[in-house]
Amino acid sequence: MGSLKPVDEATTQEGFLATRVDELINWGRKNSLWPMPLGLSCCGIELMAMIGPKFDLARFGAEAARFSPRQCDLMVVAGTLTWKMAEAARVIYDQMPDPKWVIAMGVCSSSGGMYDSYSVVQGVDMILPVDVYVPGCPPRPDAVIDAIIKLQRKIEREQPLKARLSGANLDHGIGSKAFVRAPNHSVPTRGSHAVLPPGELAP
């Protein structure tokens, strides 16, 4: 009975205790994701289908969609994000409690898609730290469910307690005040259909 050692700082630094607690925390986190659906275009329809009985997102513990960012830990950006909407998306992300994750659903949110325009963000990862990208236009609901499974596997590998004990930055490398504004593009004039500026057009 006298052989038990008290839990001290050396034990937690070696990782035994922290690793076991991390497994418990990650199990709870991965099986109780609360998504914040940011349905910006046609991908939002597939997002609604995913929650329905045919695909049954409840099997993965992520069916409780909330529209208050303070109750969510997963943001699903579904569709075309414009620069006008980008600041609002960043504010919503900043209001979500830590830990939080982001899924870029569809080609438009992943890379701008077919909208190679001055007004469209060419990938939501310019303003938010994206964890999983889902290809497709729009992606099928089962592809989004696959993304949630991939996110659950990523959450399994996280070490939240060890990160807190070591004082690591938990902000995914993007500061809470960081916001990338739209590049200074010249807005085409009415009737102008040139993609390139007039000085760069072929004669």
PDB file of C-alpha atoms in Angstrom:
ATOM      1  CA  MET A   1       0.000   0.000   0.000  1.00  0.00           C
ATOM      2  CA  GLY A   2       2.923   2.355   0.608  1.00  0.00           C
ATOM      3  CA  SER A   3       4.248   1.888  -2.950  1.00  0.00           C
ATOM      4  CA  LEU A   4       1.748   4.313  -4.535  1.00  0.00           C
ATOM      5  CA  LYS A   5       3.382   7.593  -5.478  1.00  0.00           C
ATOM      6  CA  PRO A   6       1.512  10.890  -5.430  1.00  0.00           C
ATOM      7  CA  VAL A   7       0.797  12.494  -8.789  1.00  0.00           C
ATOM      8  CA  ASP A   8       3.402  15.184  -9.188  1.00  0.00           C
ATOM      9  CA  GLU A   9       4.657  17.425 -11.972  1.00  0.00           C
ATOM     10  CA  ALA A  10       7.227  14.844 -13.109  1.00  0.00           C
ATOM     11  CA  THR A  11       4.504  12.240 -13.666  1.00  0.00           C
ATOM     12  CA  THR A  12       2.438  14.558 -15.841  1.00  0.00           C
ATOM     13  CA  GLN A  13       5.499  15.695 -17.808  1.00  0.00           C
ATOM     14  CA  GLU A  14       6.351  12.080 -18.600  1.00  0.00           C
ATOM     15  CA  GLY A  15       2.926  11.894 -20.193  1.00  0.00           C
ATOM     16  CA  PHE A  16       1.338   8.860 -18.521  1.00  0.00           C
ATOM     17  CA  LEU A  17      -1.417  10.615 -16.599  1.00  0.00           C
ATOM     18  CA  ALA A  18      -1.980  13.307 -19.229  1.00  0.00           C
ATOM     19  CA  THR A  19      -2.235  10.725 -22.003  1.00  0.00           C
ATOM     20  CA  ARG A  20      -4.986   8.767 -20.232  1.00  0.00           C
ATOM     21  CA  VAL A  21      -6.958  11.932 -19.460  1.00  0.00           C
ATOM     22  CA  ASP A  22      -6.458  13.135 -23.053  1.00  0.00           C
ATOM     23  CA  GLU A  23      -8.052   9.911 -24.329  1.00  0.00           C
ATOM     24  CA  LEU A  24     -11.103  10.481 -22.131  1.00  0.00           C
ATOM     25  CA  ILE A  25     -11.436  14.148 -23.150  1.00  0.00           C
ATOM     26  CA  ASN A  26     -11.032  13.337 -26.846  1.00  0.00           C
ATOM     27  CA  TRP A  27     -13.600  10.529 -26.635  1.00  0.00           C
ATOM     28  CA  GLY A  28     -16.139  12.998 -25.265  1.00  0.00           C
ATOM     29  CA  ARG A  29     -15.270  15.691 -27.779  1.00  0.00           C
ATOM     30  CA  LYS A  30     -15.368  13.523 -30.886  1.00  0.00           C
ATOM     31  CA  ASN A  31     -18.728  11.952 -30.008  1.00  0.00           C
ATOM     32  CA  SER A  32     -20.533  15.187 -29.136  1.00  0.00           C
ATOM     33  CA  LEU A  33     -19.783  17.650 -31.931  1.00  0.00           C
ATOM     34  CA  TRP A  34     -22.244  20.540 -32.079  1.00  0.00           C
ATOM     35  CA  PRO A  35     -22.146  21.950 -35.609  1.00  0.00           C
ATOM     36  CA  MET A  36     -22.751  25.576 -36.547  1.00  0.00           C
ATOM     37  CA  PRO A  37     -24.048  25.323 -40.139  1.00  0.00           C
ATOM     38  CA  LEU A  38     -22.973  28.326 -42.191  1.00  0.00           C
ATOM     39  CA  GLY A  39     -25.057  27.534 -45.275  1.00  0.00           C
ATOM     40  CA  LEU A  40     -24.099  30.141 -47.854  1.00  0.00           C
ATOM     41  CA  SER A  41     -25.363  28.578 -51.084  1.00  0.00           C
ATOM     42  CA  CYS A  42     -26.446  25.245 -52.587  1.00  0.00           C
ATOM     43  CA  CYS A  43     -24.200  23.205 -50.259  1.00  0.00           C
ATOM     44  CA  GLY A  44     -26.564  24.172 -47.446  1.00  0.00           C
ATOM     45  CA  ILE A  45     -29.282  21.982 -49.006  1.00  0.00           C
ATOM     46  CA  GLU A  46     -27.004  18.926 -48.817  1.00  0.00           C
ATOM     47  CA  LEU A  47     -26.202  19.877 -45.240  1.00  0.00           C
ATOM     48  CA  MET A  48     -29.916  19.698 -44.391  1.00  0.00           C
ATOM     49  CA  ALA A  49     -30.212  16.329 -46.139  1.00  0.00           C
ATOM     50  CA  MET A  50     -27.306  15.011 -44.074  1.00  0.00           C
ATOM     51  CA  ILE A  51     -29.162  15.702 -40.832  1.00  0.00           C
ATOM     52  CA  GLY A  52     -32.302  13.923 -42.102  1.00  0.00           C
ATOM     53  CA  PRO A  53     -33.224  10.283 -41.413  1.00  0.00           C
ATOM     54  CA  LYS A  54     -31.791   8.868 -44.650  1.00  0.00           C
ATOM     55  CA  PHE A  55     -28.175   9.650 -43.717  1.00  0.00           C
ATOM     56  CA  ASP A  56     -28.752   9.836 -39.935  1.00  0.00           C
ATOM     57  CA  LEU A  57     -25.951  12.055 -38.678  1.00  0.00           C
ATOM     58  CA  ALA A  58     -27.069  11.189 -35.141  1.00  0.00           C
ATOM     59  CA  ARG A  59     -24.989   7.997 -35.412  1.00  0.00           C
ATOM     60  CA  PHE A  60     -21.883  10.177 -35.083  1.00  0.00           C
ATOM     61  CA  GLY A  61     -23.121  12.457 -32.309  1.00  0.00           C
ATOM     62  CA  ALA A  62     -23.232  15.582 -34.483  1.00  0.00           C
ATOM     63  CA  GLU A  63     -26.934  15.999 -35.184  1.00  0.00           C
ATOM     64  CA  ALA A  64     -27.523  18.809 -32.670  1.00  0.00           C
ATOM     65  CA  ALA A  65     -27.098  21.776 -35.016  1.00  0.00           C
ATOM     66  CA  ARG A  66     -27.085  25.048 -33.137  1.00  0.00           C
ATOM     67  CA  PHE A  67     -27.415  28.547 -34.542  1.00  0.00           C
ATOM     68  CA  SER A  68     -25.787  30.246 -31.590  1.00  0.00           C
ATOM     69  CA  PRO A  69     -21.986  30.202 -31.949  1.00  0.00           C
ATOM     70  CA  ARG A  70     -21.557  30.122 -28.178  1.00  0.00           C
ATOM     71  CA  GLN A  71     -23.078  26.625 -28.117  1.00  0.00           C
ATOM     72  CA  CYS A  72     -21.068  25.172 -31.030  1.00  0.00           C
ATOM     73  CA  ASP A  73     -17.644  23.653 -31.501  1.00  0.00           C
ATOM     74  CA  LEU A  74     -17.784  22.794 -35.227  1.00  0.00           C
ATOM     75  CA  MET A  75     -18.328  25.323 -38.011  1.00  0.00           C
ATOM     76  CA  VAL A  76     -19.382  23.874 -41.366  1.00  0.00           C
ATOM     77  CA  VAL A  77     -18.808  26.500 -44.066  1.00  0.00           C
ATOM     78  CA  ALA A  78     -21.112  25.285 -46.836  1.00  0.00           C
ATOM     79  CA  GLY A  79     -20.906  27.320 -50.006  1.00  0.00           C
ATOM     80  CA  THR A  80     -19.494  30.481 -51.540  1.00  0.00           C
ATOM     81  CA  LEU A  81     -17.959  32.906 -49.049  1.00  0.00           C
ATOM     82  CA  THR A  82     -17.769  36.492 -50.286  1.00  0.00           C
ATOM     83  CA  TRP A  83     -15.484  39.129 -48.810  1.00  0.00           C
ATOM     84  CA  LYS A  84     -18.566  40.997 -47.609  1.00  0.00           C
ATOM     85  CA  MET A  85     -19.594  37.938 -45.566  1.00  0.00           C
ATOM     86  CA  ALA A  86     -16.037  36.993 -44.530  1.00  0.00           C
ATOM     87  CA  GLU A  87     -15.813  39.351 -41.587  1.00  0.00           C
ATOM     88  CA  ALA A  88     -19.126  38.072 -40.203  1.00  0.00           C
ATOM     89  CA  ALA A  89     -17.886  34.479 -40.577  1.00  0.00           C
ATOM     90  CA  ARG A  90     -14.730  35.373 -38.635  1.00  0.00           C
ATOM     91  CA  VAL A  91     -16.763  37.055 -35.877  1.00  0.00           C
ATOM     92  CA  ILE A  92     -18.941  33.930 -35.582  1.00  0.00           C
ATOM     93  CA  TYR A  93     -15.803  31.763 -35.389  1.00  0.00           C
ATOM     94  CA  ASP A  94     -14.306  33.982 -32.676  1.00  0.00           C
ATOM     95  CA  GLN A  95     -17.512  33.684 -30.621  1.00  0.00           C
ATOM     96  CA  MET A  96     -17.295  29.882 -30.573  1.00  0.00           C
ATOM     97  CA  PRO A  97     -15.720  28.422 -27.413  1.00  0.00           C
ATOM     98  CA  ASP A  98     -12.473  26.465 -27.585  1.00  0.00           C
ATOM     99  CA  PRO A  99     -11.810  23.830 -28.761  1.00  0.00           C
ATOM    100  CA  LYS A 100     -13.359  24.459 -32.163  1.00  0.00           C
ATOM    101  CA  TRP A 101     -13.008  22.966 -35.620  1.00  0.00           C
ATOM    102  CA  VAL A 102     -13.894  24.001 -39.182  1.00  0.00           C
ATOM    103  CA  ILE A 103     -15.032  21.931 -42.172  1.00  0.00           C
ATOM    104  CA  ALA A 104     -14.892  23.563 -45.621  1.00  0.00           C
ATOM    105  CA  MET A 105     -17.793  21.937 -47.467  1.00  0.00           C
ATOM    106  CA  GLY A 106     -17.713  22.082 -51.239  1.00  0.00           C
ATOM    107  CA  VAL A 107     -15.396  23.469 -53.885  1.00  0.00           C
ATOM    108  CA  CYS A 108     -16.489  27.080 -53.352  1.00  0.00           C
ATOM    109  CA  SER A 109     -15.557  27.176 -49.677  1.00  0.00           C
ATOM    110  CA  SER A 110     -12.391  25.141 -50.276  1.00  0.00           C
ATOM    111  CA  SER A 111     -10.928  27.153 -53.163  1.00  0.00           C
ATOM    112  CA  GLY A 112     -13.452  29.667 -54.469  1.00  0.00           C
ATOM    113  CA  GLY A 113     -14.718  27.175 -57.038  1.00  0.00           C
ATOM    114  CA  MET A 114     -15.826  28.580 -60.354  1.00  0.00           C
ATOM    115  CA  TYR A 115     -16.134  32.055 -58.849  1.00  0.00           C
ATOM    116  CA  ASP A 116     -12.658  33.408 -59.596  1.00  0.00           C
ATOM    117  CA  SER A 117     -13.818  36.909 -58.776  1.00  0.00           C
ATOM    118  CA  TYR A 118     -12.631  39.901 -56.784  1.00  0.00           C
ATOM    119  CA  SER A 119     -15.674  39.538 -54.514  1.00  0.00           C
ATOM    120  CA  VAL A 120     -15.247  35.858 -53.573  1.00  0.00           C
ATOM    121  CA  VAL A 121     -12.823  34.499 -50.974  1.00  0.00           C
ATOM    122  CA  GLN A 122     -10.593  31.990 -52.769  1.00  0.00           C
ATOM    123  CA  GLY A 123     -10.750  29.440 -49.986  1.00  0.00           C
ATOM    124  CA  VAL A 124     -12.147  29.896 -46.491  1.00  0.00           C
ATOM    125  CA  ASP A 125      -8.695  28.980 -45.124  1.00  0.00           C
ATOM    126  CA  MET A 126      -7.689  32.576 -45.881  1.00  0.00           C
ATOM    127  CA  ILE A 127      -9.665  33.671 -42.814  1.00  0.00           C
ATOM    128  CA  LEU A 128     -10.313  30.495 -40.774  1.00  0.00           C
ATOM    129  CA  PRO A 129      -8.155  27.492 -39.802  1.00  0.00           C
ATOM    130  CA  VAL A 130      -9.748  24.639 -41.769  1.00  0.00           C
ATOM    131  CA  ASP A 131      -9.453  21.101 -40.397  1.00  0.00           C
ATOM    132  CA  VAL A 132     -11.141  19.077 -43.167  1.00  0.00           C
ATOM    133  CA  TYR A 133     -11.908  19.901 -46.822  1.00  0.00           C
ATOM    134  CA  VAL A 134     -14.841  18.246 -48.618  1.00  0.00           C
ATOM    135  CA  PRO A 135     -14.671  18.204 -52.448  1.00  0.00           C
ATOM    136  CA  GLY A 136     -17.748  18.336 -54.633  1.00  0.00           C
ATOM    137  CA  CYS A 137     -20.208  20.803 -56.137  1.00  0.00           C
ATOM    138  CA  PRO A 138     -22.216  20.228 -54.066  1.00  0.00           C
ATOM    139  CA  PRO A 139     -20.771  17.288 -52.142  1.00  0.00           C
ATOM    140  CA  ARG A 140     -23.081  14.405 -51.330  1.00  0.00           C
ATOM    141  CA  PRO A 141     -24.203  14.101 -47.696  1.00  0.00           C
ATOM    142  CA  ASP A 142     -22.197  10.882 -47.278  1.00  0.00           C
ATOM    143  CA  ALA A 143     -19.040  12.794 -48.296  1.00  0.00           C
ATOM    144  CA  VAL A 144     -19.693  15.276 -45.485  1.00  0.00           C
ATOM    145  CA  ILE A 145     -20.270  12.407 -43.058  1.00  0.00           C
ATOM    146  CA  ASP A 146     -16.908  11.006 -44.175  1.00  0.00           C
ATOM    147  CA  ALA A 147     -15.382  14.410 -43.360  1.00  0.00           C
ATOM    148  CA  ILE A 148     -16.894  14.261 -39.876  1.00  0.00           C
ATOM    149  CA  ILE A 149     -15.384  10.786 -39.397  1.00  0.00           C
ATOM    150  CA  LYS A 150     -11.996  12.164 -40.487  1.00  0.00           C
ATOM    151  CA  LEU A 151     -12.408  15.043 -38.043  1.00  0.00           C
ATOM    152  CA  GLN A 152     -13.218  12.576 -35.255  1.00  0.00           C
ATOM    153  CA  ARG A 153      -9.978  10.718 -36.029  1.00  0.00           C
ATOM    154  CA  LYS A 154      -8.096  14.008 -35.902  1.00  0.00           C
ATOM    155  CA  ILE A 155      -9.665  14.855 -32.538  1.00  0.00           C
ATOM    156  CA  GLU A 156      -8.568  11.428 -31.223  1.00  0.00           C
ATOM    157  CA  ARG A 157      -4.924  12.400 -31.832  1.00  0.00           C
ATOM    158  CA  GLU A 158      -5.101  15.756 -30.035  1.00  0.00           C
ATOM    159  CA  GLN A 159      -3.496  16.202 -26.637  1.00  0.00           C
ATOM    160  CA  PRO A 160      -5.506  18.937 -24.895  1.00  0.00           C
ATOM    161  CA  LEU A 161      -4.275  18.368 -21.346  1.00  0.00           C
ATOM    162  CA  LYS A 162      -0.620  18.045 -22.339  1.00  0.00           C
ATOM    163  CA  ALA A 163      -0.941  21.236 -24.390  1.00  0.00           C
ATOM    164  CA  ARG A 164      -2.386  23.104 -21.413  1.00  0.00           C
ATOM    165  CA  LEU A 165       0.308  21.813 -19.066  1.00  0.00           C
ATOM    166  CA  SER A 166       3.049  22.851 -21.480  1.00  0.00           C
ATOM    167  CA  GLY A 167       1.464  26.265 -22.115  1.00  0.00           C
ATOM    168  CA  ALA A 168       1.199  25.705 -25.875  1.00  0.00           C
ATOM    169  CA  ASN A 169      -0.759  28.104 -28.048  1.00  0.00           C
ATOM    170  CA  LEU A 170      -4.162  26.509 -28.695  1.00  0.00           C
ATOM    171  CA  ASP A 171      -5.268  29.039 -31.328  1.00  0.00           C
ATOM    172  CA  HIS A 172      -4.408  26.926 -34.406  1.00  0.00           C
ATOM    173  CA  GLY A 173      -1.762  29.479 -35.416  1.00  0.00           C
ATOM    174  CA  ILE A 174      -4.331  32.175 -36.235  1.00  0.00           C
ATOM    175  CA  GLY A 175      -4.709  34.930 -33.672  1.00  0.00           C
ATOM    176  CA  SER A 176      -8.157  35.796 -32.402  1.00  0.00           C
ATOM    177  CA  LYS A 177      -7.832  39.321 -33.776  1.00  0.00           C
ATOM    178  CA  ALA A 178      -6.377  38.248 -37.114  1.00  0.00           C
ATOM    179  CA  PHE A 179      -8.505  38.921 -40.129  1.00  0.00           C
ATOM    180  CA  VAL A 180      -7.333  38.926 -43.710  1.00  0.00           C
ATOM    181  CA  ARG A 181      -9.172  41.604 -45.626  1.00  0.00           C
ATOM    182  CA  ALA A 182     -10.015  41.509 -49.290  1.00  0.00           C
ATOM    183  CA  PRO A 183      -7.118  42.243 -51.623  1.00  0.00           C
ATOM    184  CA  ASN A 184      -7.241  45.608 -53.337  1.00  0.00           C
ATOM    185  CA  HIS A 185      -8.690  44.638 -56.683  1.00  0.00           C
ATOM    186  CA  SER A 186     -10.052  47.215 -59.049  1.00  0.00           C
ATOM    187  CA  VAL A 187     -13.771  46.743 -59.501  1.00  0.00           C
ATOM    188  CA  PRO A 188     -14.692  46.338 -63.175  1.00  0.00           C
ATOM    189  CA  THR A 189     -16.650  49.224 -64.604  1.00  0.00           C
ATOM    190  CA  ARG A 190     -20.139  48.742 -65.953  1.00  0.00           C
ATOM    191  CA  GLY A 191     -20.057  47.005 -69.318  1.00  0.00           C
ATOM    192  CA  SER A 192     -16.415  45.922 -68.922  1.00  0.00           C
ATOM    193  CA  HIS A 193     -16.031  42.169 -69.400  1.00  0.00           C
ATOM    194  CA  ALA A 194     -12.254  42.064 -69.371  1.00  0.00           C
ATOM    195  CA  VAL A 195     -10.723  39.724 -66.807  1.00  0.00           C
ATOM    196  CA  LEU A 196      -7.323  41.379 -67.045  1.00  0.00           C
ATOM    197  CA  PRO A 197      -6.731  45.097 -66.448  1.00  0.00           C
ATOM    198  CA  PRO A 198      -6.906  47.111 -69.709  1.00  0.00           C
ATOM    199  CA  GLY A 199      -3.116  47.577 -69.830  1.00  0.00           C
ATOM    200  CA  GLU A 200      -2.558  43.798 -69.898  1.00  0.00           C
ATOM    201  CA  LEU A 201      -5.025  42.908 -72.633  1.00  0.00           C
ATOM    202  CA  ALA A 202      -3.718  41.612 -75.928  1.00  0.00           C
ATOM    203  CA  PRO A 203      -3.900  44.244 -78.731  1.00  0.00           C
TER     204      PRO A 203
END
